[in-house]
Tab-separated table of C-alpha atoms and ligand atoms in Angstrom:
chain	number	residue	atom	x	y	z
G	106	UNK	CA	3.919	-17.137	14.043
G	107	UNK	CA	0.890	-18.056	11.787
G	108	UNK	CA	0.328	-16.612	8.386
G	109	UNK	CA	-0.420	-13.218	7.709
G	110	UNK	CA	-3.933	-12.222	7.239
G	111	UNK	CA	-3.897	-12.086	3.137
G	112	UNK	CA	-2.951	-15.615	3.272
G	113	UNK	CA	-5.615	-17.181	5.596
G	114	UNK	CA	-8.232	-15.084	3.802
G	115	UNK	CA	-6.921	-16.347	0.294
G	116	UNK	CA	-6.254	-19.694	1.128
G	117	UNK	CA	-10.247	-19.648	2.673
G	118	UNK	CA	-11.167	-18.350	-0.609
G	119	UNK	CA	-10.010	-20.848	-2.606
G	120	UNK	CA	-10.898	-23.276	-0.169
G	121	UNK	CA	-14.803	-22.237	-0.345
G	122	UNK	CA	-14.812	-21.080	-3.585
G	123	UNK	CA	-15.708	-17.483	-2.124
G	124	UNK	CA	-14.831	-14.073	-5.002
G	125	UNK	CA	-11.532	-13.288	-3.047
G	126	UNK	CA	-12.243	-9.591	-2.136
G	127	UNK	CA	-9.625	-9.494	0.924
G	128	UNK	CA	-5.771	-9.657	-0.523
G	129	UNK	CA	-5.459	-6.937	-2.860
G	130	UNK	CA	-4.060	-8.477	-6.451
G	131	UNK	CA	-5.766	-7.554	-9.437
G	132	UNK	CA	-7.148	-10.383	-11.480
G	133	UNK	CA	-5.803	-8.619	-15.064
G	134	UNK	CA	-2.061	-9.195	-15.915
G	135	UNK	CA	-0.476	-5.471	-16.543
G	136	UNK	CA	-0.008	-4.687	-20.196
G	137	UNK	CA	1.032	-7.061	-22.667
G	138	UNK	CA	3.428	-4.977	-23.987
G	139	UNK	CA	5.662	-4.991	-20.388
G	140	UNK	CA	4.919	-9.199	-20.395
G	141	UNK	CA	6.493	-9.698	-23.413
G	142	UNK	CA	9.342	-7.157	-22.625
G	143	UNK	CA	10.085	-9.628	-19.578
G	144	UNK	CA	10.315	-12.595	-21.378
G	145	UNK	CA	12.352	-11.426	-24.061
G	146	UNK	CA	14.623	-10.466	-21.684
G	147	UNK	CA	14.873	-14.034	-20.384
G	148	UNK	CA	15.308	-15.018	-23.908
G	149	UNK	CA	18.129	-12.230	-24.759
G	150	UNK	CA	19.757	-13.736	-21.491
G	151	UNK	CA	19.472	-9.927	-19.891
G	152	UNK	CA	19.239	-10.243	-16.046
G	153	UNK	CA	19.217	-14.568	-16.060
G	154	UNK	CA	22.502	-14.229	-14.047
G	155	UNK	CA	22.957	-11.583	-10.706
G	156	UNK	CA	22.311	-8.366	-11.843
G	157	UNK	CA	24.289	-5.208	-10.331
G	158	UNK	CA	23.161	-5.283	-5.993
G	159	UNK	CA	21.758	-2.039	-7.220
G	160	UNK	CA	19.915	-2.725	-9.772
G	161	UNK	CA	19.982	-2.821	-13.668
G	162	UNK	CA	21.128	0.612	-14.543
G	163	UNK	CA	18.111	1.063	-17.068
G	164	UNK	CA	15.638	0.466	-14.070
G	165	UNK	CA	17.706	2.701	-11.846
G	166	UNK	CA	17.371	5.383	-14.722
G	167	UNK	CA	13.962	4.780	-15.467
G	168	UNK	CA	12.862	4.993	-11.909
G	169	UNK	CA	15.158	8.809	-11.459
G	170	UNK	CA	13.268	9.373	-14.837
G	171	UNK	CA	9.697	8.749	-13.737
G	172	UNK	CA	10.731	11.019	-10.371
G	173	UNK	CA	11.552	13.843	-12.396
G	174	UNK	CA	8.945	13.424	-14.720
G	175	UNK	CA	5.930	13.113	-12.113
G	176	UNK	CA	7.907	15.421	-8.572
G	177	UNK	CA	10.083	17.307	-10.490
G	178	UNK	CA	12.347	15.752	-7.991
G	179	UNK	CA	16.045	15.463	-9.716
G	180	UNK	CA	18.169	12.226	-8.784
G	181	UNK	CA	21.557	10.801	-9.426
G	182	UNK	CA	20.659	7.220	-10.827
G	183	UNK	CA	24.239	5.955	-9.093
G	184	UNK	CA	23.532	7.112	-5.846
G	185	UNK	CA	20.140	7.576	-5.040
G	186	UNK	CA	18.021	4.389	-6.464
G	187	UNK	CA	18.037	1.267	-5.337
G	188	UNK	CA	15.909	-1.333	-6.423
G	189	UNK	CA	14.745	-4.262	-4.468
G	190	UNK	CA	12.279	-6.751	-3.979
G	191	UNK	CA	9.049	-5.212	-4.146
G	192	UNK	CA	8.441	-2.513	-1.384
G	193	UNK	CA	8.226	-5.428	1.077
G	194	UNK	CA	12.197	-5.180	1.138
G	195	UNK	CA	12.561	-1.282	0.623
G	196	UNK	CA	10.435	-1.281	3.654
G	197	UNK	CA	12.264	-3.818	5.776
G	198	UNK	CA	15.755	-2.726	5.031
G	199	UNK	CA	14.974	0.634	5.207
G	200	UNK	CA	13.921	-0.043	9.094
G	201	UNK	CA	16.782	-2.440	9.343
G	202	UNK	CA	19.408	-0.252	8.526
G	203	UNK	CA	18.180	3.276	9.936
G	204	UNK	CA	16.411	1.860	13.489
G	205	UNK	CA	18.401	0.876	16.371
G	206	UNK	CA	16.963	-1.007	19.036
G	207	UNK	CA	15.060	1.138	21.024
G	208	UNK	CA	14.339	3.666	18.573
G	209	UNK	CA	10.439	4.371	18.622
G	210	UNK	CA	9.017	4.688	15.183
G	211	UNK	CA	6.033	6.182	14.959
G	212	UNK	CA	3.063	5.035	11.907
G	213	UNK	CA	-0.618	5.632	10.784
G	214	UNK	CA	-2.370	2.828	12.110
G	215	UNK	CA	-4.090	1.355	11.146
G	216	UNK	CA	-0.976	-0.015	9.336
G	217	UNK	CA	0.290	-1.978	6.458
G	218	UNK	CA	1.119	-5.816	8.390
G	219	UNK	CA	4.576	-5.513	7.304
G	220	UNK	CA	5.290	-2.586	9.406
G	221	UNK	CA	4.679	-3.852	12.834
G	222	UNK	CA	6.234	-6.607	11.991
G	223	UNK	CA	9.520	-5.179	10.430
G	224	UNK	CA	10.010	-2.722	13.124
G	225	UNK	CA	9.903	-5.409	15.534
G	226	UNK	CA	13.105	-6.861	13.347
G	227	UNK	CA	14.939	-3.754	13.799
G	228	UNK	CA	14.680	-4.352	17.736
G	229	UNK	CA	12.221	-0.698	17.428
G	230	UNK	CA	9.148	0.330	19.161
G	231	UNK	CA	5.857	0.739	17.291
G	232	UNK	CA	3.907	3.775	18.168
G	233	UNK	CA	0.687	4.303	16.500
G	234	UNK	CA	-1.061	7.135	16.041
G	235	UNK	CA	-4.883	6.088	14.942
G	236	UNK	CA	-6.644	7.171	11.711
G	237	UNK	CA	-10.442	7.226	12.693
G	238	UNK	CA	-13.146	7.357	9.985
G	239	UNK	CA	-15.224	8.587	8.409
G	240	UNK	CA	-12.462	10.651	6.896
G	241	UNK	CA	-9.287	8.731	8.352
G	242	UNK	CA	-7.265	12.056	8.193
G	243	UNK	CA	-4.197	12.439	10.215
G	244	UNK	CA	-5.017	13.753	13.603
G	245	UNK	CA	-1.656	16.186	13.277
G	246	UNK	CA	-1.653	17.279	17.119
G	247	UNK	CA	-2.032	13.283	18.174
G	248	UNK	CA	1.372	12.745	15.853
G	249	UNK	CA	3.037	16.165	18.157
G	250	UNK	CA	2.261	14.758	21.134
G	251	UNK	CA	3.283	10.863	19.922
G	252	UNK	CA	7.090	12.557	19.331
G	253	UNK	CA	9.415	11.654	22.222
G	254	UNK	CA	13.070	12.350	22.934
G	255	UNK	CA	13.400	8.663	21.516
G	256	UNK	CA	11.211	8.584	18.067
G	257	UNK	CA	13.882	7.775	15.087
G	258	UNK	CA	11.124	8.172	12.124
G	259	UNK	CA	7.934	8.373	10.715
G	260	UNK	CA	6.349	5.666	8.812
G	261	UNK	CA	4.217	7.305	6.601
G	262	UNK	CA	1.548	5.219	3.765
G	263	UNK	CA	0.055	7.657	1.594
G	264	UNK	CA	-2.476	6.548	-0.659
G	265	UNK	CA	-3.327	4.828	2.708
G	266	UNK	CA	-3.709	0.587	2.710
G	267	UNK	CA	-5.942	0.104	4.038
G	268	UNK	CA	-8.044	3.028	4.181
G	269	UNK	CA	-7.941	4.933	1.145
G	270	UNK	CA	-7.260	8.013	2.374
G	271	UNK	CA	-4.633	10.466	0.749
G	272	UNK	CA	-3.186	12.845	2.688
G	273	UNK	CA	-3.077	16.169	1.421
G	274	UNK	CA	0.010	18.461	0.457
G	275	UNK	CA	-1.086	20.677	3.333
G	276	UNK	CA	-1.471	17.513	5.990
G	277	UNK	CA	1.944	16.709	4.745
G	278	UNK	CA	3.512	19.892	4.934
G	279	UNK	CA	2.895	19.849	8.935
G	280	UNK	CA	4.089	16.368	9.096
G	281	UNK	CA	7.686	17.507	7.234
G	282	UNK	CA	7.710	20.801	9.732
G	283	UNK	CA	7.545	18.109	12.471
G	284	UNK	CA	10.327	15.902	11.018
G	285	UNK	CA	12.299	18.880	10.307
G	286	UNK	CA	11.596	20.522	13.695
G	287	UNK	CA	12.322	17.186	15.751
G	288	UNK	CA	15.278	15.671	13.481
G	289	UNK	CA	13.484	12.865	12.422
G	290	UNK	CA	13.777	10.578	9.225
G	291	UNK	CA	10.235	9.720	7.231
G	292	UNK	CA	9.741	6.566	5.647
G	293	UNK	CA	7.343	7.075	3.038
G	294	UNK	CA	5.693	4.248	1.330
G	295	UNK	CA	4.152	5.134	-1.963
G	296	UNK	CA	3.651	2.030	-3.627
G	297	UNK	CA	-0.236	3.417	-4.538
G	298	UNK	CA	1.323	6.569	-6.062
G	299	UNK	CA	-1.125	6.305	-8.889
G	300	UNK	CA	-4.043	4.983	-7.702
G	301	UNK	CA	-5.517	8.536	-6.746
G	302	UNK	CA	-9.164	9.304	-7.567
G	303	UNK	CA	-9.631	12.001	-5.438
G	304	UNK	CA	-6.831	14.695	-4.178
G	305	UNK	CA	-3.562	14.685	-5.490
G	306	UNK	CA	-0.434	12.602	-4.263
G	307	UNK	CA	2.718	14.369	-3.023
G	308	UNK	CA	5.693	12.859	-2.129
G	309	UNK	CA	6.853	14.023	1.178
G	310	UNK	CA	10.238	14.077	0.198
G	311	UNK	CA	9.827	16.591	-2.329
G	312	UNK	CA	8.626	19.587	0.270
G	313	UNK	CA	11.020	22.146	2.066
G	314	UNK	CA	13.577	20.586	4.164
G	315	UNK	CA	12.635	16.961	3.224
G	316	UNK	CA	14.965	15.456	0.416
G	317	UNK	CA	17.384	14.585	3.314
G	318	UNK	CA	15.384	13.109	5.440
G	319	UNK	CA	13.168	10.988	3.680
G	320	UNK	CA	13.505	7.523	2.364
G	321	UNK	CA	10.822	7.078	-0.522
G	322	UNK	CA	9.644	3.816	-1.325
G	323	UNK	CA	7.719	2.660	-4.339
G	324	UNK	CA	6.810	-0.547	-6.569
G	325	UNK	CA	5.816	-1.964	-9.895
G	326	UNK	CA	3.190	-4.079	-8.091
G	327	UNK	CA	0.119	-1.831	-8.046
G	328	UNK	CA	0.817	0.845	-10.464
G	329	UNK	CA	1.672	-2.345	-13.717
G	330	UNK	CA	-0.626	-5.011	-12.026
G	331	UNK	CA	2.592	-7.422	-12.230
G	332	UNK	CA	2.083	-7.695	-8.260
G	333	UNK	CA	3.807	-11.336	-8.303
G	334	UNK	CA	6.875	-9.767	-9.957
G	335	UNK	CA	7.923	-8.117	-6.624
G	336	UNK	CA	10.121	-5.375	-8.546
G	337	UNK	CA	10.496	-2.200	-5.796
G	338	UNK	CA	12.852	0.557	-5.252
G	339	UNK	CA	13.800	3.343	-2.993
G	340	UNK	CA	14.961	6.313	-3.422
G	341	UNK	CA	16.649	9.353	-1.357
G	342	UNK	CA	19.733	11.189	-0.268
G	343	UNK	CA	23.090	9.287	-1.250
G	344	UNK	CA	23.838	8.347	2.300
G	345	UNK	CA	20.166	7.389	3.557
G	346	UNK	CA	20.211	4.785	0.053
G	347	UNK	CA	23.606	3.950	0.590
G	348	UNK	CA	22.599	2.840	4.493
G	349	UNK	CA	19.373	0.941	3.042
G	350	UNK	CA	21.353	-0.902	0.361
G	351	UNK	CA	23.660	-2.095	3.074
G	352	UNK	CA	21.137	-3.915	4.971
G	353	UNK	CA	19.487	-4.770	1.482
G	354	UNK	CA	22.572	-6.870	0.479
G	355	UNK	CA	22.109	-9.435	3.316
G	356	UNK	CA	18.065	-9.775	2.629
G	357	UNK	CA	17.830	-10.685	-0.701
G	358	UNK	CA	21.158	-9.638	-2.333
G	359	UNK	CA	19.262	-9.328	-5.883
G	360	UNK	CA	16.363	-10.354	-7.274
G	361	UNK	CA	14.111	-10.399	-10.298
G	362	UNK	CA	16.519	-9.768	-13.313
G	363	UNK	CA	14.459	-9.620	-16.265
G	364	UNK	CA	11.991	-7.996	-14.937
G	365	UNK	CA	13.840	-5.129	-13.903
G	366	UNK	CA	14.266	-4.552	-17.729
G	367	UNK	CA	10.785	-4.911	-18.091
G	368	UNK	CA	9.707	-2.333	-15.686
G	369	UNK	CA	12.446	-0.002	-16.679
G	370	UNK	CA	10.016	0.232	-20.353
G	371	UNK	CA	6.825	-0.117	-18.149
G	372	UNK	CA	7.871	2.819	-15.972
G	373	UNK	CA	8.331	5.138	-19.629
G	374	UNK	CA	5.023	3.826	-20.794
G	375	UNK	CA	3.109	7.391	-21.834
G	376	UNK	CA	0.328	9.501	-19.302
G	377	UNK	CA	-2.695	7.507	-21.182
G	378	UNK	CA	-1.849	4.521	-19.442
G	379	UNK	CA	-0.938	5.573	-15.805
G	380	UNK	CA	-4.701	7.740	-16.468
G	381	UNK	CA	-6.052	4.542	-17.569
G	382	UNK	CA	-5.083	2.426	-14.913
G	383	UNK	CA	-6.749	5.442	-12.244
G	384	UNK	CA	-9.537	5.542	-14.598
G	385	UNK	CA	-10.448	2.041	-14.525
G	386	UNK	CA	-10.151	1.503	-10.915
G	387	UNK	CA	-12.255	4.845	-10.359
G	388	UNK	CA	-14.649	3.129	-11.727
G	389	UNK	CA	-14.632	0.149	-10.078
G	390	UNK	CA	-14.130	1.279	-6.730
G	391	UNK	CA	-17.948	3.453	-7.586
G	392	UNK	CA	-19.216	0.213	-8.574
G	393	UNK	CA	-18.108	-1.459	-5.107
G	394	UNK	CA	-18.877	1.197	-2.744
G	395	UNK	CA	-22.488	2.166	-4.644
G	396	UNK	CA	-23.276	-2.024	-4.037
G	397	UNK	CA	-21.820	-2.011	-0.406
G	398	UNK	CA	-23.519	0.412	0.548
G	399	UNK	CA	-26.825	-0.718	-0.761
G	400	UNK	CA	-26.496	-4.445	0.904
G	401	UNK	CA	-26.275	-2.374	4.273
G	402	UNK	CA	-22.653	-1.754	5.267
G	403	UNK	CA	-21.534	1.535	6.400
G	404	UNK	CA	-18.924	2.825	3.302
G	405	UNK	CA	-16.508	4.908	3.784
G	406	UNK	CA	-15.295	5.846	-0.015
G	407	UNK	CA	-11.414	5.802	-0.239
G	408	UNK	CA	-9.948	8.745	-2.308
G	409	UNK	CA	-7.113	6.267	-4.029
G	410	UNK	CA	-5.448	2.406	-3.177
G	411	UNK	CA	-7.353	-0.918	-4.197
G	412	UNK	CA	-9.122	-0.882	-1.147
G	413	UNK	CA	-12.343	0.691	0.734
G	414	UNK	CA	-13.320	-0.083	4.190
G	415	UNK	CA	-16.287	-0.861	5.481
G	416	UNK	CA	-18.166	-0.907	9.434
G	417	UNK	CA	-20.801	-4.018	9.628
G	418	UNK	CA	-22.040	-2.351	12.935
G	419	UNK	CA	-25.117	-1.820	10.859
G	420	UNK	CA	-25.912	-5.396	10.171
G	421	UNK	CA	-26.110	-5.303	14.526
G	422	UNK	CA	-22.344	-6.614	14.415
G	423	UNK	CA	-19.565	-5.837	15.877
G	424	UNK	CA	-16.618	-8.275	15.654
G	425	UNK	CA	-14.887	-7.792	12.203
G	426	UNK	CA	-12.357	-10.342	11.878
G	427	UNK	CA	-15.039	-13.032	12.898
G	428	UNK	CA	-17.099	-11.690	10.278
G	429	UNK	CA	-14.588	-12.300	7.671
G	430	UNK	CA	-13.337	-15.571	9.112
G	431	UNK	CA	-17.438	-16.952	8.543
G	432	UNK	CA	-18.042	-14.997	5.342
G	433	UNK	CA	-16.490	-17.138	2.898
G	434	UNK	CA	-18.736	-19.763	3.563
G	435	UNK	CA	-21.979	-17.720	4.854
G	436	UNK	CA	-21.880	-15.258	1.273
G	437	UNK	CA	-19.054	-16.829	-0.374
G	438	UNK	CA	-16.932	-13.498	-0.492
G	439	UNK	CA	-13.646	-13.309	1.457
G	440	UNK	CA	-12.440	-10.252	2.495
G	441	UNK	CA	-9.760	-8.567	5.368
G	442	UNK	CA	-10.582	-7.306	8.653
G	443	UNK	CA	-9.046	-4.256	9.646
G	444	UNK	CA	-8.805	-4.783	12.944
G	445	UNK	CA	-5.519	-6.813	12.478
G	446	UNK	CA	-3.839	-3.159	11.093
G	447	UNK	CA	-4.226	-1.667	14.932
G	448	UNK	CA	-2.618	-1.866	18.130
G	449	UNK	CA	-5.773	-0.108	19.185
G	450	UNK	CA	-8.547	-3.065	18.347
G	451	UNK	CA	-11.293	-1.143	20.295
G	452	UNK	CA	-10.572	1.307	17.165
G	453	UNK	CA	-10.712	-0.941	13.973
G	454	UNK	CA	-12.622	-3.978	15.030
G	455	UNK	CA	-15.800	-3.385	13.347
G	456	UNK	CA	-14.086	-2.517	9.782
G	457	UNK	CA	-13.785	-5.007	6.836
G	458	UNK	CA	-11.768	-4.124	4.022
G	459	UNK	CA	-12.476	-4.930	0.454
G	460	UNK	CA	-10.293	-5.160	-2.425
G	461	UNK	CA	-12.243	-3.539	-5.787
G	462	UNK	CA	-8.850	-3.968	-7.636
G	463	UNK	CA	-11.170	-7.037	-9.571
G	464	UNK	CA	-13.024	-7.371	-12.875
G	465	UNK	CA	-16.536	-5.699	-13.272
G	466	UNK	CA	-18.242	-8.926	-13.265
G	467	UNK	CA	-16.313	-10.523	-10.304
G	468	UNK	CA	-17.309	-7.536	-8.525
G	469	UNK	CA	-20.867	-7.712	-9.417
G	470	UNK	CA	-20.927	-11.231	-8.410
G	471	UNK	CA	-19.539	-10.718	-4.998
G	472	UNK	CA	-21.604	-7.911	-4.694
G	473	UNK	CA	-24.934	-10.376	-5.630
G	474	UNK	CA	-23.893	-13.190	-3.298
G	475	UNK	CA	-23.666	-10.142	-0.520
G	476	UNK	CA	-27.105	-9.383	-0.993
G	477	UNK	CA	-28.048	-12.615	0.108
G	478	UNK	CA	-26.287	-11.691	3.473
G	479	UNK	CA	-28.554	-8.935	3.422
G	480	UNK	CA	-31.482	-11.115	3.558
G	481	UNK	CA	-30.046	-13.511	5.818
G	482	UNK	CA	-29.506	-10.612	8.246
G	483	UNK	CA	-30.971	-7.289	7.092
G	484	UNK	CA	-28.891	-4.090	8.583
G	485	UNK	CA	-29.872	-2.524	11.671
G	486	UNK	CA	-31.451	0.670	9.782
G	487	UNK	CA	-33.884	-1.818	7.620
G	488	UNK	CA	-35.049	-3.527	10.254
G	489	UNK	CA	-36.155	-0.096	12.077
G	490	UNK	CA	-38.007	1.530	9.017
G	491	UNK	CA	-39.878	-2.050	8.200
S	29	LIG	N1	3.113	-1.278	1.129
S	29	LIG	C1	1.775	-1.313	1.065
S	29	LIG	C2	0.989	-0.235	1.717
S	29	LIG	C3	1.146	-2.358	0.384
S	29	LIG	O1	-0.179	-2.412	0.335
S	29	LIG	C4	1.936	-3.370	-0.201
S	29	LIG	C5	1.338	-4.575	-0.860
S	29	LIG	N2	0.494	-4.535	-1.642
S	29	LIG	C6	3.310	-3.280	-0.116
S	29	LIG	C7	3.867	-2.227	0.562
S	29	LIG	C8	4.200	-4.313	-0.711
S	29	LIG	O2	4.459	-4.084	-2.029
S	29	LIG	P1	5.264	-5.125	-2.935
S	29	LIG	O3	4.270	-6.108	-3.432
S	29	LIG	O4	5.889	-4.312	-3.987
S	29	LIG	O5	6.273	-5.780	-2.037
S	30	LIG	N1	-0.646	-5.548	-0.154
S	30	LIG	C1	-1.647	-6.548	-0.305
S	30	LIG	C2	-2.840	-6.181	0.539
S	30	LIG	O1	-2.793	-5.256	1.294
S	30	LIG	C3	-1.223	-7.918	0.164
S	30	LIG	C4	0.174	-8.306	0.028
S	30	LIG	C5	0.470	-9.500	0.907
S	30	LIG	O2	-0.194	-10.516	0.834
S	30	LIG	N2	1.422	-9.345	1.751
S	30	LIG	O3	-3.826	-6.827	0.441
């Protein structure tokens, strides 16, 4: 298997010297405050040496606190957190331990490239169910009719990578009625919880019927910008944590000491700075899609993530991951192309994703070596109206 497709596009980044607009990292550490909190931890000697396979009990407490504080959502620190190594292993022993080969599980594509990949682990069956723009909502009677006497669970990404889109409490309240109705688990990944501009986020697992059911799964990655630190949890019913931890054990064991003390005083950090962090990447994601848009791509605007996607059937072309492969060194911008996210490529392979998770004037650089693309080939609708 090669390397995924945030690797080749960083690694051609860095090769060409393109602004790196495809993986989505942000190129500000989180806040100092939480840095220095991890390294006197080191120092103290607090997490150096295997810490608990749960988890440090002040992360696990910090993480049932921030639940309550945010869902209302009430949770036995013991029993029902679990932290792990970023949401990259919440995610793949949380399919590990709760698919059995055979099982269908059914996701949102197009889908985070861990998914596919991880359900493929558990010996499962991928079925997608396609999000189609300009809106990417959830097309609720396609996800009915995707249900079979063999689906196990839902994998559901809300705020959506790569699409932005956040699913509303009333999408999501059909979506738990189906779970309910059909016994089936969600998965819920959540690791953009904050990173809502428009629309609210609601955990699935906090409507009727749901707390059972539903394995949530969160990280310090986007929400503290500490996305190398790979600190992640899950959290549900006793048994459905209990099964995840279980597979867990074998994947990584533990990880990350320190700075599971570190982001057990990041996660009490006070509203101001999880509004902040929104605030600032409201901003820049205006800033991107406003400039996008003018150098010709078709936008559509992403209600919360790092990310917006983009069609380049306007510049007259169609093929989206060639695009990105020859953009670093035609603009000198990387960025993703969506079409690696679907099963269905007829569906994503005009869209290119880019990261706005960046400083202003990276942005504004990338977006002024794009215009030169715009000369190079001006969009379809310019060339009409000249
Ligand atoms: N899920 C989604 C939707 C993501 O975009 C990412 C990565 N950014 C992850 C999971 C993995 O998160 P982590 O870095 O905490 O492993
Ligand atoms: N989640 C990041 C993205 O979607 C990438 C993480 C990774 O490289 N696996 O860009």
């Amino acid at each position: 298997m090669g390397t995924t497709i945030f690797a080749e596009m960083s690694e051609l980044a860095a090769a060409t010297g393109a602004v790196n607009l495809g993986q989505g990292f942000p190129d500000t550490d989180g806040p100092a405050q939480v840095a220095r909190a991890a390294a006197e931890a080191i120092l103290a000697g607090r997490g150096n040496q295997y810490p608990p396979g749960a988890g440090v009990p002040e992360l696990r407490r910090a993480v049932a606190a921030h639940q309550r504080r945010f869902y209302g959502t009430e949770l036995d620190p013991d029993a029902q957190v679990l932290v792990t190594a970023g949401a990259t292993e919440a995610i793949a022993a949380a399919l590990l331990a709760l698919v059995e080969p055979g099982d269908e599980v059914i996701a949102f594509e197009p889908y985070y490239d861990s998914y596919a990949a991880c359900v493929a682990l558990a010996g499962g069956t991928r079925v997608p169910v396609t999000l189609r723009p300009p809106g990417f909502r959830p097309d609720l009677d396609e996800l009915r009719a995707a249900v079979t006497g063999r689906t196990r669970a839902i994998l559901l990404n809300t705020p959506h990578n790569p699409t932005g889109s956040v699913f509303t409490a009333g999408e999501l309240a059909v979506i738990a009625e189906l779970a309910c109705e059909r016994n089936l688990l969600v998965i819920s990944d959540e690791v953009y919880e904050h990173l809502v501009y428009e629309g609210e986020h609601v955990p699935i697992g906090t409507l009727p019927g749901m707390a059972a059911r539903t394995v949530t799964i969160s990280s310090a990655a986007k929400t503290f910008s500490f996305t190398g630190w790979k600190i992640g949890w899950v959290t549900g019913a006793p048994e459905v944590v209990a099964a995840v931890r279980t597979a867990k054990q074998f994947l990584t064991y533990v990880s990350g000491g320190p700075f599971q003390y570190a982001i057990a005083e990041a996660l009490g950090l006070p509203d101001e700075y999880y509004r902040g962090v929104a605030a600032d990447l409201r901003a820049k994601r205006d800033l991107l899609c406003a400039g996008l848009a003018e150098v010709g791509f078709e936008v559509y605007p992403p209600q919360g993530t790092y990310f917006v996607t983009t069609d380049i059937r306007p510049f007259g072309l169609l093929d989206g991951l060639e695009f990105c492969r020859g953009l670093p060194a035609s603009a000198g911008v990387a960025a993703i192309p969506s079409v690696v996210f679907y099963d269905n490529r007829d569906a994503g392979l005009p869209q290119v994703r880019f990261a706005f998770c960046k400083r202003e004037p990276v942005l504004r650089e990338a977006l002024a070596r794009l215009a030169a693309l715009r000369r190079a080939q001006p969009p379809a609708a310019a060339v009409t109206s000249a």
